Coordinates of C-alpha atoms and ligand atoms in Angstrom, one line a residue:
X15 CA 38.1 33.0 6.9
X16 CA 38.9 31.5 10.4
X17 CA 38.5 28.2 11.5
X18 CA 35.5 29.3 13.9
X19 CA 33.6 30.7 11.3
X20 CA 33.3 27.5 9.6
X21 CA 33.0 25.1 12.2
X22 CA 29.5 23.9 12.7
X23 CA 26.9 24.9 15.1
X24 CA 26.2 21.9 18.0
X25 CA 24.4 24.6 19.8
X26 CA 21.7 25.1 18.2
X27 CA 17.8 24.6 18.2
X28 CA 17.9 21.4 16.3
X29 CA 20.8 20.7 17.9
X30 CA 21.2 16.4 18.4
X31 CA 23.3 13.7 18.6
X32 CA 25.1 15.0 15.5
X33 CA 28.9 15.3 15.3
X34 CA 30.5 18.5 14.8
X35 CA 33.0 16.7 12.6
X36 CA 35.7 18.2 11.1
X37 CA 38.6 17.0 8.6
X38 CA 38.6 15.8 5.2
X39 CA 35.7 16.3 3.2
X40 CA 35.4 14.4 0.6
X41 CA 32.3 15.0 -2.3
X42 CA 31.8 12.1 -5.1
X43 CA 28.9 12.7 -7.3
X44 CA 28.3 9.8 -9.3
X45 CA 26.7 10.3 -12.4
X46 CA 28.0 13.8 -12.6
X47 CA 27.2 14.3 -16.4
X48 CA 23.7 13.5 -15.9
X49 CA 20.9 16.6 -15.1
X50 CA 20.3 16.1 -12.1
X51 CA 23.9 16.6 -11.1
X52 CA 24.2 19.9 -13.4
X53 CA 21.0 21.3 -12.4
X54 CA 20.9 20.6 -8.5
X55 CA 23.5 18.6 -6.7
X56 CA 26.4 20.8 -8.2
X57 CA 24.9 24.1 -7.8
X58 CA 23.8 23.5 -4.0
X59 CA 27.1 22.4 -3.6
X60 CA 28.3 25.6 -4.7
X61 CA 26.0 27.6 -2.8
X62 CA 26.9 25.6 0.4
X63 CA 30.6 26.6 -0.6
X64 CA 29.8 29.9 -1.2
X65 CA 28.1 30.7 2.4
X66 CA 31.3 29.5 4.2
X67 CA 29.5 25.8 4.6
X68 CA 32.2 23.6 3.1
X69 CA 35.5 24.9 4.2
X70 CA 38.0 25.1 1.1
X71 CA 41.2 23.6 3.6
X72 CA 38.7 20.4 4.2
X73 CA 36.5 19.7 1.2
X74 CA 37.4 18.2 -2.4
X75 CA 34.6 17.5 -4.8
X76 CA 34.8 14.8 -7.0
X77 CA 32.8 14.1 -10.4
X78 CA 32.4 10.3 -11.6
X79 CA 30.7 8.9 -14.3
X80 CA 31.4 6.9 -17.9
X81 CA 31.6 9.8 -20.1
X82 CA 35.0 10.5 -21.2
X83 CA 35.6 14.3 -20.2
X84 CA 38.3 16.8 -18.6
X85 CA 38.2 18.3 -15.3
X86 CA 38.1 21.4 -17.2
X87 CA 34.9 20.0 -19.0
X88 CA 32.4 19.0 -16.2
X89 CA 34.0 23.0 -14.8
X90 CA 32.4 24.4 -17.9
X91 CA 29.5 22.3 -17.6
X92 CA 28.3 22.7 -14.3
X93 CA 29.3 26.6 -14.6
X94 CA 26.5 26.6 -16.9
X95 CA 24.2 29.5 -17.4
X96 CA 21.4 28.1 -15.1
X97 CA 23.3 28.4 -12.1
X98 CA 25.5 31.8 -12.8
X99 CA 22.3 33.5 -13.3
X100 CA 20.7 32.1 -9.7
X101 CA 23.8 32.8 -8.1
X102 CA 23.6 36.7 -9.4
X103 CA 19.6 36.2 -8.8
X104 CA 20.8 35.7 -5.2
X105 CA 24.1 37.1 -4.4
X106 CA 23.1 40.0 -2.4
X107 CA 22.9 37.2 0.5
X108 CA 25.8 35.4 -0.1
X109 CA 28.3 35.9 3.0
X110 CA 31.2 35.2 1.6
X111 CA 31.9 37.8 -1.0
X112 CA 30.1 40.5 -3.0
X113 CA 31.4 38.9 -6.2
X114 CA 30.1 35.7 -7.3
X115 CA 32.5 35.6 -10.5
X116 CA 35.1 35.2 -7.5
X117 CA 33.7 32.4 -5.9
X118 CA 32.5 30.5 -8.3
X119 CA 35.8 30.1 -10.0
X120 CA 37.3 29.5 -6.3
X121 CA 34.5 26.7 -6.1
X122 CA 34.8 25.1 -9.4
X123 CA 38.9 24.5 -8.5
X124 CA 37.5 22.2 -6.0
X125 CA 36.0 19.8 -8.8
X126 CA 37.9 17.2 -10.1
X127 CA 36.3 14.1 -12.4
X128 CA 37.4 10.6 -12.5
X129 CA 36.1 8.9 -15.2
X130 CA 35.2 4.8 -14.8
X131 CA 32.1 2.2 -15.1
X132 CA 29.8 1.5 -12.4
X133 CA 30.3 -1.5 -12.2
X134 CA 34.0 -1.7 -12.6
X135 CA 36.7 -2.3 -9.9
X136 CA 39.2 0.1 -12.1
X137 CA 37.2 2.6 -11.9
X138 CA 36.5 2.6 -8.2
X139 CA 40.0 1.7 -7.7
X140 CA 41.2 5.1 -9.4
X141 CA 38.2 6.7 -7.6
X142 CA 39.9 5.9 -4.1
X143 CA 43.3 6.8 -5.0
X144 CA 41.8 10.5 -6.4
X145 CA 40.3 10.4 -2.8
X146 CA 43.0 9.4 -0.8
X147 CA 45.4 11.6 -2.3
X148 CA 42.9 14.9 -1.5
X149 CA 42.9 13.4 2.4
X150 CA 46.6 12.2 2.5
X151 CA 47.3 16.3 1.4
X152 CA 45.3 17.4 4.4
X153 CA 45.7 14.8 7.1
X154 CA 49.0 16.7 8.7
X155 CA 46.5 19.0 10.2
X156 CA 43.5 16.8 10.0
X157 CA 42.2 13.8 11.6
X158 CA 39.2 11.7 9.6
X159 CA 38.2 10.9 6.5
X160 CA 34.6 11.8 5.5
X161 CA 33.0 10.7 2.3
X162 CA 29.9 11.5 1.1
X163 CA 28.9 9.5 -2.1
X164 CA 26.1 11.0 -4.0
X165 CA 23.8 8.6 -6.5
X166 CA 23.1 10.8 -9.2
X167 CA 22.3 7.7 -11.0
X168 CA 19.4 6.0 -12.6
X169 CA 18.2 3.5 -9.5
X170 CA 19.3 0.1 -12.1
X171 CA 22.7 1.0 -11.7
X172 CA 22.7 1.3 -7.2
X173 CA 23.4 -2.1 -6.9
X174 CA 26.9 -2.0 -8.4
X175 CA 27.7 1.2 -7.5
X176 CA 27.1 0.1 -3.7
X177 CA 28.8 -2.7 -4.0
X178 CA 32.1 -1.0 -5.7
X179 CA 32.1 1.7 -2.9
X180 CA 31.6 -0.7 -0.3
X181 CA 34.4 -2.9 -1.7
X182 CA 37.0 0.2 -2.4
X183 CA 36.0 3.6 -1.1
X184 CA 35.2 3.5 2.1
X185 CA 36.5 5.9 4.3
X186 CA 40.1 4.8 6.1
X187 CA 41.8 5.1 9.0
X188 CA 43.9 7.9 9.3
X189 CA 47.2 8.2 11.4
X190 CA 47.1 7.8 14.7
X191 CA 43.1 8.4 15.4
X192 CA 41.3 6.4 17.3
X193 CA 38.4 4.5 14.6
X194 CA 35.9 6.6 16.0
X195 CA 37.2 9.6 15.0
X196 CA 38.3 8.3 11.5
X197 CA 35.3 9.5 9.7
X198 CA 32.5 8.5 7.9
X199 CA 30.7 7.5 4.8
X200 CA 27.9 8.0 3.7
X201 CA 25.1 7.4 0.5
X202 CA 22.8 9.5 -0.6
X203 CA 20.3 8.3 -2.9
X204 CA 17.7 10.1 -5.1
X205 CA 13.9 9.0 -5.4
X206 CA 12.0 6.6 -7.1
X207 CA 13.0 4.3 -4.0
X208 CA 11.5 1.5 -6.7
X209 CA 8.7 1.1 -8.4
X210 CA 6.2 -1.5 -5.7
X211 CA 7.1 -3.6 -2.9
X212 CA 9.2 -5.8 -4.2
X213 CA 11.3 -3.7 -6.3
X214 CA 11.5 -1.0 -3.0
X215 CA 12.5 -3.8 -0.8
X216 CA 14.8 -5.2 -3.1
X217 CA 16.6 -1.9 -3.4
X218 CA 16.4 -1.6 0.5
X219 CA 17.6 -5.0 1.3
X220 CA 20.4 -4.3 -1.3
X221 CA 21.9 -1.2 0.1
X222 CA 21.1 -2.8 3.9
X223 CA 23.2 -5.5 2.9
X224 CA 26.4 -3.1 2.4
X225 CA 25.8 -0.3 4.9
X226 CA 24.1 0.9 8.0
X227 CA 21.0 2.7 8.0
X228 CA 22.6 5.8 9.8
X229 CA 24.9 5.9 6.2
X230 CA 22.0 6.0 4.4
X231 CA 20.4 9.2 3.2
X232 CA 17.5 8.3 1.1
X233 CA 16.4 12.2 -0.4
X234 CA 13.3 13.6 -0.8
X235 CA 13.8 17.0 -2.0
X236 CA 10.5 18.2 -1.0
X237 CA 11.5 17.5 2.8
X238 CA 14.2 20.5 2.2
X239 CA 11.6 23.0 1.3
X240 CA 11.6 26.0 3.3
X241 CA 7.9 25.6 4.5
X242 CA 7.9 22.0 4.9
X243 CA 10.6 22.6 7.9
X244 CA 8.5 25.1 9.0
X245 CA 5.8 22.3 9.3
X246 CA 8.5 20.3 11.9
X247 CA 8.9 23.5 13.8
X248 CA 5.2 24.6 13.9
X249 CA 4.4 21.5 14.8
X250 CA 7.0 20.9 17.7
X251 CA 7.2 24.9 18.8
X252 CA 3.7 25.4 17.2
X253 CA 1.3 22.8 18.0
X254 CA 3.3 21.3 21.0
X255 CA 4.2 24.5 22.5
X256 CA 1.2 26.8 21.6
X257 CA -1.5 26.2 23.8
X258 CA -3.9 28.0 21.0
X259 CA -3.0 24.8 18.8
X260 CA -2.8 22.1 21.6
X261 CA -6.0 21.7 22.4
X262 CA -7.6 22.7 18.5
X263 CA -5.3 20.0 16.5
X264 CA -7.4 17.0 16.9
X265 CA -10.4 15.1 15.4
X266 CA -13.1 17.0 17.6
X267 CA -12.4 20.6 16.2
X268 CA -10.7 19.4 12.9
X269 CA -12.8 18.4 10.0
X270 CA -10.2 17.6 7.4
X271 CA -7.0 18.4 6.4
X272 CA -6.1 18.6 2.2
X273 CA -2.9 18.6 0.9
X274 CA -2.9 20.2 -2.4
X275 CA -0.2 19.6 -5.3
X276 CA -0.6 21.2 -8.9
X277 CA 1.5 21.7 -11.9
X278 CA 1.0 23.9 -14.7
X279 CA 3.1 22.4 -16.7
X280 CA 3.3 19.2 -18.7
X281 CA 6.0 16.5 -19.3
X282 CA 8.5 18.9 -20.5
X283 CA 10.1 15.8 -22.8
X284 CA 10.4 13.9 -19.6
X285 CA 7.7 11.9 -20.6
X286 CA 9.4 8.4 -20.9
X287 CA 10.2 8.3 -17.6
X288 CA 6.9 10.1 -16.0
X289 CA 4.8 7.2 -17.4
X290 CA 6.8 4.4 -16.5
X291 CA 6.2 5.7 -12.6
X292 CA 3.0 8.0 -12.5
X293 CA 1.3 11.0 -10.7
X294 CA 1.5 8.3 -7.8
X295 CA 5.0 7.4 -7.7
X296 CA 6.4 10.5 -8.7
X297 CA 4.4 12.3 -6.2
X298 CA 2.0 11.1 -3.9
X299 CA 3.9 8.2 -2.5
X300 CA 6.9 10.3 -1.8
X301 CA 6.4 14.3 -1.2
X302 CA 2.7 14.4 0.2
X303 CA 2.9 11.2 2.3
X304 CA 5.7 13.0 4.1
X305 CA 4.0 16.2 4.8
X306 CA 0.8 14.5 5.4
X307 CA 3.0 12.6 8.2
X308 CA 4.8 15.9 9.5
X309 CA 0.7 17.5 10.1
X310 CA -0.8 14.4 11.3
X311 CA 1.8 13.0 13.7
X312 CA 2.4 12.8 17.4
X313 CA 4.4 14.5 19.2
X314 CA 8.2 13.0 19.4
X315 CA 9.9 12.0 22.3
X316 CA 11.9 15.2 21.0
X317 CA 13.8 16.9 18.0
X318 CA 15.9 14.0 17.1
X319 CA 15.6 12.7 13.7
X320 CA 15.1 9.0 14.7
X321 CA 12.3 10.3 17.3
X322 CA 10.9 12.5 14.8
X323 CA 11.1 9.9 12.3
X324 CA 9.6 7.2 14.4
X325 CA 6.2 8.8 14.8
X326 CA 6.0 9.7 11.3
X327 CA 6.2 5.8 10.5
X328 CA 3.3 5.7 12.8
X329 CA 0.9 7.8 11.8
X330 CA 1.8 5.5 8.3
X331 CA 0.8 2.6 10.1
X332 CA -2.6 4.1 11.6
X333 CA -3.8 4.8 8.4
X334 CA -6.9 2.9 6.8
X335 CA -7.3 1.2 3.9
X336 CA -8.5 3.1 1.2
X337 CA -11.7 3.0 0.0
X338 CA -12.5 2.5 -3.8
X339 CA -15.2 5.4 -4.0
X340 CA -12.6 7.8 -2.4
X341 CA -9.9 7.6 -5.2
X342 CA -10.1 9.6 -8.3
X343 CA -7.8 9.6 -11.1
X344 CA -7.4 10.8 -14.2
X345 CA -4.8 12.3 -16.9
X346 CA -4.6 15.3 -18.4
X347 CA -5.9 16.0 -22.1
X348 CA -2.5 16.1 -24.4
X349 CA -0.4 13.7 -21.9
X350 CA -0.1 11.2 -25.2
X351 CA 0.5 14.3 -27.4
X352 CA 4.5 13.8 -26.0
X353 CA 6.0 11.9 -28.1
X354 CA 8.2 10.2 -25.3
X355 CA 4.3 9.1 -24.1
X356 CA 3.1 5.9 -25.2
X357 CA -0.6 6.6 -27.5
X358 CA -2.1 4.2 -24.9
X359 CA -0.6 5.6 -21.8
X360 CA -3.1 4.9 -19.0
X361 CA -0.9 6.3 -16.6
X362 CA -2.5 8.6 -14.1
X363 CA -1.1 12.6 -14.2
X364 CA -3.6 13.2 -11.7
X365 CA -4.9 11.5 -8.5
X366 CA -7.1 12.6 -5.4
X367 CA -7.5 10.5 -2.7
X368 CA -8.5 10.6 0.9
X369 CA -6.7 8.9 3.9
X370 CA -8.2 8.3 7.1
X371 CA -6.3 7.5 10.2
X372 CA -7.3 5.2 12.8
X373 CA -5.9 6.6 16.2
X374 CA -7.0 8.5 19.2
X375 CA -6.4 11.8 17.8
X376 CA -7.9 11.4 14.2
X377 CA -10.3 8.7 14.7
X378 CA -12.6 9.6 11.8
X379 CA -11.4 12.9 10.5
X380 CA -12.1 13.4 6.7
X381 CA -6.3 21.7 8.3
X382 CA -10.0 22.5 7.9
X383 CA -12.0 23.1 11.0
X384 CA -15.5 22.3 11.7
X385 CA -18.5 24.8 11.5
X386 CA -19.1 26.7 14.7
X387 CA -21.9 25.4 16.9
X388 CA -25.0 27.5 17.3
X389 CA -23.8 29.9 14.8
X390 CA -25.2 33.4 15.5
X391 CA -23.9 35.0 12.3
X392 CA -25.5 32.3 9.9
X393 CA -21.8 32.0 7.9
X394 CA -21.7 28.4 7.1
X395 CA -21.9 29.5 3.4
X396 CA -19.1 31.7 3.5
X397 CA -16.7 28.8 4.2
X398 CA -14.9 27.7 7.6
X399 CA -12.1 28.2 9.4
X400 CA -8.7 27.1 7.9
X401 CA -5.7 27.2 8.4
X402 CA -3.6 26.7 5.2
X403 CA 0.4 26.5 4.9
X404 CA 1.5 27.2 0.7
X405 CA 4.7 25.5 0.3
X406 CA 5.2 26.6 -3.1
X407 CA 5.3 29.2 -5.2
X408 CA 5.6 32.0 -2.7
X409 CA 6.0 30.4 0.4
X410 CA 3.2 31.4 3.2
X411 CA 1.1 30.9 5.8
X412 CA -2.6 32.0 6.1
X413 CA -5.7 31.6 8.6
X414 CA -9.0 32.2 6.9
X415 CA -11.6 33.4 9.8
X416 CA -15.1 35.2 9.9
X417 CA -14.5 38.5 10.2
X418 CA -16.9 41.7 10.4
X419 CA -16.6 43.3 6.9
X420 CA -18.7 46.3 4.9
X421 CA -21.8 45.3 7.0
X422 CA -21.6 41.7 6.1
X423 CA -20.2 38.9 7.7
X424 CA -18.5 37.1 5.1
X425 CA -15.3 34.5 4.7
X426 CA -12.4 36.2 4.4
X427 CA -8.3 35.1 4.0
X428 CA -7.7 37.8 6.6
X429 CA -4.0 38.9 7.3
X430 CA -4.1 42.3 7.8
X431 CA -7.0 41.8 10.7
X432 CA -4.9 39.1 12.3
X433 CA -2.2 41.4 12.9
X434 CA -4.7 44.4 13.8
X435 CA -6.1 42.1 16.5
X436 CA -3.0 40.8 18.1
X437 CA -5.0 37.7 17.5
X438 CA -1.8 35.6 18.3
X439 CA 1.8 35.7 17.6
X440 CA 3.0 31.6 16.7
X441 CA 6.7 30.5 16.8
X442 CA 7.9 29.6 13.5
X443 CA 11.6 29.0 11.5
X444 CA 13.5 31.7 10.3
X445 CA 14.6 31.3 6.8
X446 CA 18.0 30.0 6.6
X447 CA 20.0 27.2 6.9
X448 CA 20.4 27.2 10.6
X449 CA 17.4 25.7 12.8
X450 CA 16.2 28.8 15.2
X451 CA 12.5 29.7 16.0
X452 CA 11.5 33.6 15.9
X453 CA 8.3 34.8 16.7
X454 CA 5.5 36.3 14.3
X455 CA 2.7 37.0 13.4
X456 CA 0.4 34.2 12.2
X457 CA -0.2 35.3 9.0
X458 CA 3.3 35.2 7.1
X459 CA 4.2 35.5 3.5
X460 CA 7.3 34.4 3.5
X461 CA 8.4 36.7 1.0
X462 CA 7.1 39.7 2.6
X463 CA 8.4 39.0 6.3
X464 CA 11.6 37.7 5.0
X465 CA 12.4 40.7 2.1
X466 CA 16.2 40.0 0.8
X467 CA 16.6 36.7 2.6
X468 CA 17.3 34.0 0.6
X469 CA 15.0 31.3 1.2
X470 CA 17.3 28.0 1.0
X471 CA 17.4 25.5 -1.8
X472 CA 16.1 22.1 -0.5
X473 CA 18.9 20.7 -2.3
X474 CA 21.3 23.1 -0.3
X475 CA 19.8 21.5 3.0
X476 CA 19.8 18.3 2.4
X477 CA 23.3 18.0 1.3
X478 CA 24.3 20.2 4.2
X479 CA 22.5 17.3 6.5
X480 CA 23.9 14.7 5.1
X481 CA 27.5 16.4 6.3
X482 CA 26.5 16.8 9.5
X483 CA 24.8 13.2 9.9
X484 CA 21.0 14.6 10.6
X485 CA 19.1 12.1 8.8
X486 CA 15.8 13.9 9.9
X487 CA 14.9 15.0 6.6
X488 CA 15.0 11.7 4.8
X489 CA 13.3 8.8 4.6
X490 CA 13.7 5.5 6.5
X491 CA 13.5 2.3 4.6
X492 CA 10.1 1.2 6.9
X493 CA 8.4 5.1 5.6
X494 CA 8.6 3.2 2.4
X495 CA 6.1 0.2 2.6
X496 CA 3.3 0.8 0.8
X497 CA -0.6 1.0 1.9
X498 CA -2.8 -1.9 2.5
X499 CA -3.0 -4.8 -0.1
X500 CA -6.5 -3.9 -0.4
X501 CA -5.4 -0.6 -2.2
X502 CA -3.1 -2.5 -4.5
X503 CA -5.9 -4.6 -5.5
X504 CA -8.3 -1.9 -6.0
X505 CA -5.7 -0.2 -8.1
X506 CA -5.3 -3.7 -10.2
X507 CA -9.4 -4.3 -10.6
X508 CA -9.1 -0.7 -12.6
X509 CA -6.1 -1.2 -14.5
X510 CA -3.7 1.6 -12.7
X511 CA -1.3 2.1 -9.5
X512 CA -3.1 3.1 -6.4
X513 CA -3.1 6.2 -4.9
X514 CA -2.4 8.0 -1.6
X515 CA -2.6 11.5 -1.8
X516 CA -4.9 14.4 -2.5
X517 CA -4.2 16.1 -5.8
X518 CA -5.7 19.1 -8.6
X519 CA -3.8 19.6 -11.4
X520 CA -4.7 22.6 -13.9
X521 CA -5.4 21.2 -17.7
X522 CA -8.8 19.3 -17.9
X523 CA -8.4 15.7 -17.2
X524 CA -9.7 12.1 -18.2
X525 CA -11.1 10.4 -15.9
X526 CA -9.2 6.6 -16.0
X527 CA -12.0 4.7 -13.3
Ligands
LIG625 P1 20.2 10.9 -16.1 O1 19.4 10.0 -17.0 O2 20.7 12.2 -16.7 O3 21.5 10.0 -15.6 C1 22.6 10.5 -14.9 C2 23.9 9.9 -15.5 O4 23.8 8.5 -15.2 C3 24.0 10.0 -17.0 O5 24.7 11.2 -17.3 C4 24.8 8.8 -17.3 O6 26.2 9.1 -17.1 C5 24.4 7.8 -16.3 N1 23.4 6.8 -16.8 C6 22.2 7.1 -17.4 N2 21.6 6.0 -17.7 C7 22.4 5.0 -17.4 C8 22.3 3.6 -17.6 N3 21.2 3.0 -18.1 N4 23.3 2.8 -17.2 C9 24.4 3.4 -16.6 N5 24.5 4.7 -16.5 C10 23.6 5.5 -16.9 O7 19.4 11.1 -14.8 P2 19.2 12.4 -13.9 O8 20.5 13.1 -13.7 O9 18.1 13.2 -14.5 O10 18.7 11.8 -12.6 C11 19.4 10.9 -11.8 C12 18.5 10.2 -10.7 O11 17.9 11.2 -9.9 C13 17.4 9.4 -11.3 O12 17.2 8.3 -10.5 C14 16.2 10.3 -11.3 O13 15.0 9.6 -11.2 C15 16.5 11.1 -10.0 N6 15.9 12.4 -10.0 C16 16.2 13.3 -10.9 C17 15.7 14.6 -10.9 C18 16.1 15.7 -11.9 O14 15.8 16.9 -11.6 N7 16.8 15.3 -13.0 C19 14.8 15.0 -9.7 C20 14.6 14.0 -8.8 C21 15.1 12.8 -8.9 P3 27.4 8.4 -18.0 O15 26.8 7.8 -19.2 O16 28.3 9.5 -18.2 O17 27.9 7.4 -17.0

């Protein structure tokens, strides 16, 4: 493949400050025995590799972690049956080559594994050279030295780990290059961001001590979902370029917006560490905070991450405290039935809560719109008008009008007459990993428009960001403050973690108030 086919876009829709870097890549995944490394962070690395993403002349994956084991032996494990069987789900949209088997032996000759403490200079000491010698091999033809460290790690052992990579991995200077050109490095870290205030500013002021925000990459998986870009883009090309949504997407024509999460399934044996954090924590806090900032905000200065980012952080600010009789929470019958559950678990698998945000646009709101004045047709029992975004399963998008049907006038989740109608055509992302509006027709299953096209892991994305330097899928250390104290306290008076979020979940449920 030529060098043009792999360099990286700076023309494109998103397109920002970002640098179209090239050189010597440089993956570490530490913790790379771990799950989450097997099941995700390897096998969206793969995929990446395997769509011409990571060039083989520039990138070098490394694993690190304390268990003792061959190159050969994290190979075999991450090769494991999981991801063979999504890569053959999905190879009929790979670009690279019509046989997987191919490429993922080509890909797993990339891996190599260092094995060392986390808190030992050793360790990080042989890390460096293993580096070094993958960029010392390509810097005749290339210039910097990029490193991306990946904390596949329980969040007690960041603090060493930073340290140790600030202390003997960070990128170097390499021949004759001006430093700006020598590369970067970077740290991407996985969710809880801690466990209250102090433990999340702790962790912040940890990492802030040893590196610059823009080398930060705090990830939220959910904020690489297909639909939840879409959200970005329908707001931006949607809402700020759509004159049918500019004037509708305020407090006057808006009643109340829910964001809906639900799981049919339980623990799974990960109950030890669910109860420790909560449907809050694990949740709440995190995914739906971040979507309920991407419907609710402003508009940004423009596409930047930092821009985009900065009103999210606002509509954060503008939002009230929480009122006691608004919160419900409760925890689904056979929670303590895991044996990893303590028998007096209080912990909340279930929450609903509503926000309200104090600015000019959603001054007392409680995407549902309100009832149509003077209503000829008499349908206020069929249900209003809403406009609802699924994120998961089945990504989609849906308006639910009154339309004319079998005599009656009756509430209906119309797609089929939105399209008869011409009723609008809206501006939305196409699937993929590159940024690029098409236009469509407002009612789109995603799976129907977008037959054969594979709809992107969010791990893919993310990691592919955090090459490129677009931060505007993570989170910034002030998105993580939590609510009012107020809500805290309410939270203490009952005994559990408050809340900010709107959630159903499926089993019947306790309630804990
Ligand atoms: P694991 O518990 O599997 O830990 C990963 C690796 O870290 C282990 O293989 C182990 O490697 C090392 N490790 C584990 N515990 C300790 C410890 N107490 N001290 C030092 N090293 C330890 O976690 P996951 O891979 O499941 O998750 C990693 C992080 O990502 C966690 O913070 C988790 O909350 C978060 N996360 C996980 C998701 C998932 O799908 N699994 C989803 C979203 C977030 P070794 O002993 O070889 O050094």
């Amino acid at each position: 493949m030529s060098r043009s086919e792999w360099s990286y876009r700076s023309d494109s829709f998103w397109s920002n400050d970002n640098v179209a870097e090239t050189g010597c890549l440089s993956i570490i995944v530490l913790g790379a025995s771990g799950d989450l490394a097997k099941e995700k962070t390897f096998p969206a690395l793969f995929h990446l590799y395997c769509q011409g993403f990571l060039p083989p002349s520039e990138v070098h994956i490394l694993g690190y972690a304390r268990t003792k084991i061959s190159d050969d032996e994290l190979r075999n494990r991450i090769a494991g049956e999981t991801w063979i069987l999504s890569f053959k789900k999905n190879k009929s949209t790979s670009t690279r080559s019509s046989s997987p088997s191919e490429d993922v032996s080509e890909s797993l000759k990339l891996v190599k594994y260092v094995s060392g403490s986390y808190d030992s200079a050793e360790g990080f000491q042989l890390l460096d050279k293993e580096i070094a010698m993958h960029e010392i091999s390509k810097s005749s033809q290339e210039v910097s030295s990029r490193r991306l460290f990946y904390l596949a790690l329980p969040p007690s052992v960041y603090p060493p780990v930073y340290r140790m990579i600030r202390k003997y991995c960070m990128n170097k200077y390499i021949r004759y290059f001006p430093a700006d050109l020598s590369g970067w490095t970077r740290v991407v870290v996985e969710k809880p961001f801690g466990k209250d205030l102090d433990s999340a500013e702790l962790l912040g002021s940890q990492i802030g001590e040893l590196f610059d925000e823009p080398q930060i990459y705090r990830i939220d998986h959910y904020l690489g979902k297909e639909l939840v870009q879409n959200l970005v883009i329908n707001i931006s090309s949607g809402r700020f370029a759509n004159r049918f949504f500019l004037p509708l997407w305020n407090c006057d024509n808006i009643d109340n917006v829910r964001i809906v999460f639900r799981e049919d399934f339980g623990t799974e044996g990960h109950g030890g560490y669910f109860d420790e954090y909560g449907i809050i924590r694990d949740i709440i806090q995190n995914h739906l905070l971040q979507v309920f900032c991407l419907v609710a905000m402003e508009k940004p200065v423009s596409l930047k991450p930092e821009h985009i980012r900065d009103e999210k952080v606002k509509v954060l600010q503008s939002v009230l405290p929480i009122k006691d009789e608004e919160v419900v929470l409760g925890q689904y019958e056979g929670y303590r039935d895991d044996v990893t559950v303590p028998d007096h678990s209080n912990t909340p698998t279930f929450a609903t809560v509503i926000l309200r945000i104090h600015n000019e646009r959603w001054e007392d709101i409680h995407v549902q719109f309100k009832d149509v004045p003077g209503d000829i047709f008499k349908c206020e029992k069929q249900g209003r008008n809403e406009f609802v975004i699924r994120l998961q399963p089945s990504e989609a998008m849906y308006m639910k009008l009154t339309m004319s049907y079998d005599q009656s006038y009756c509430f209906y989740e119309c797609c089929f007459h939105v399209c008869r109608l011409s009723f609008m055509l809206q501006h939305v992302k196409q699937p993929g990993l590159e940024m690029s509006a098409v236009q469509m027709s407002i009612s789109l299953s995603y799976k129907q428009r977008y037959q054969g096209v594979m709809i992107r892991e969010a791990y893919e994305r993310l990691v592919l960001d955090t090459i490129r330097g677009d931060q505007q899928h993570f989170v910034r250390r002030d998105e993580l403050k939590p609510g009012p104290t107020e809500a805290d306290e309410l939270s203490a008076k009952a005994g559990y973690v408050q809340t900010h979020g709107y959630i159903w979940a499926l089993p019947p449920h306790r309630n804990l108030l």
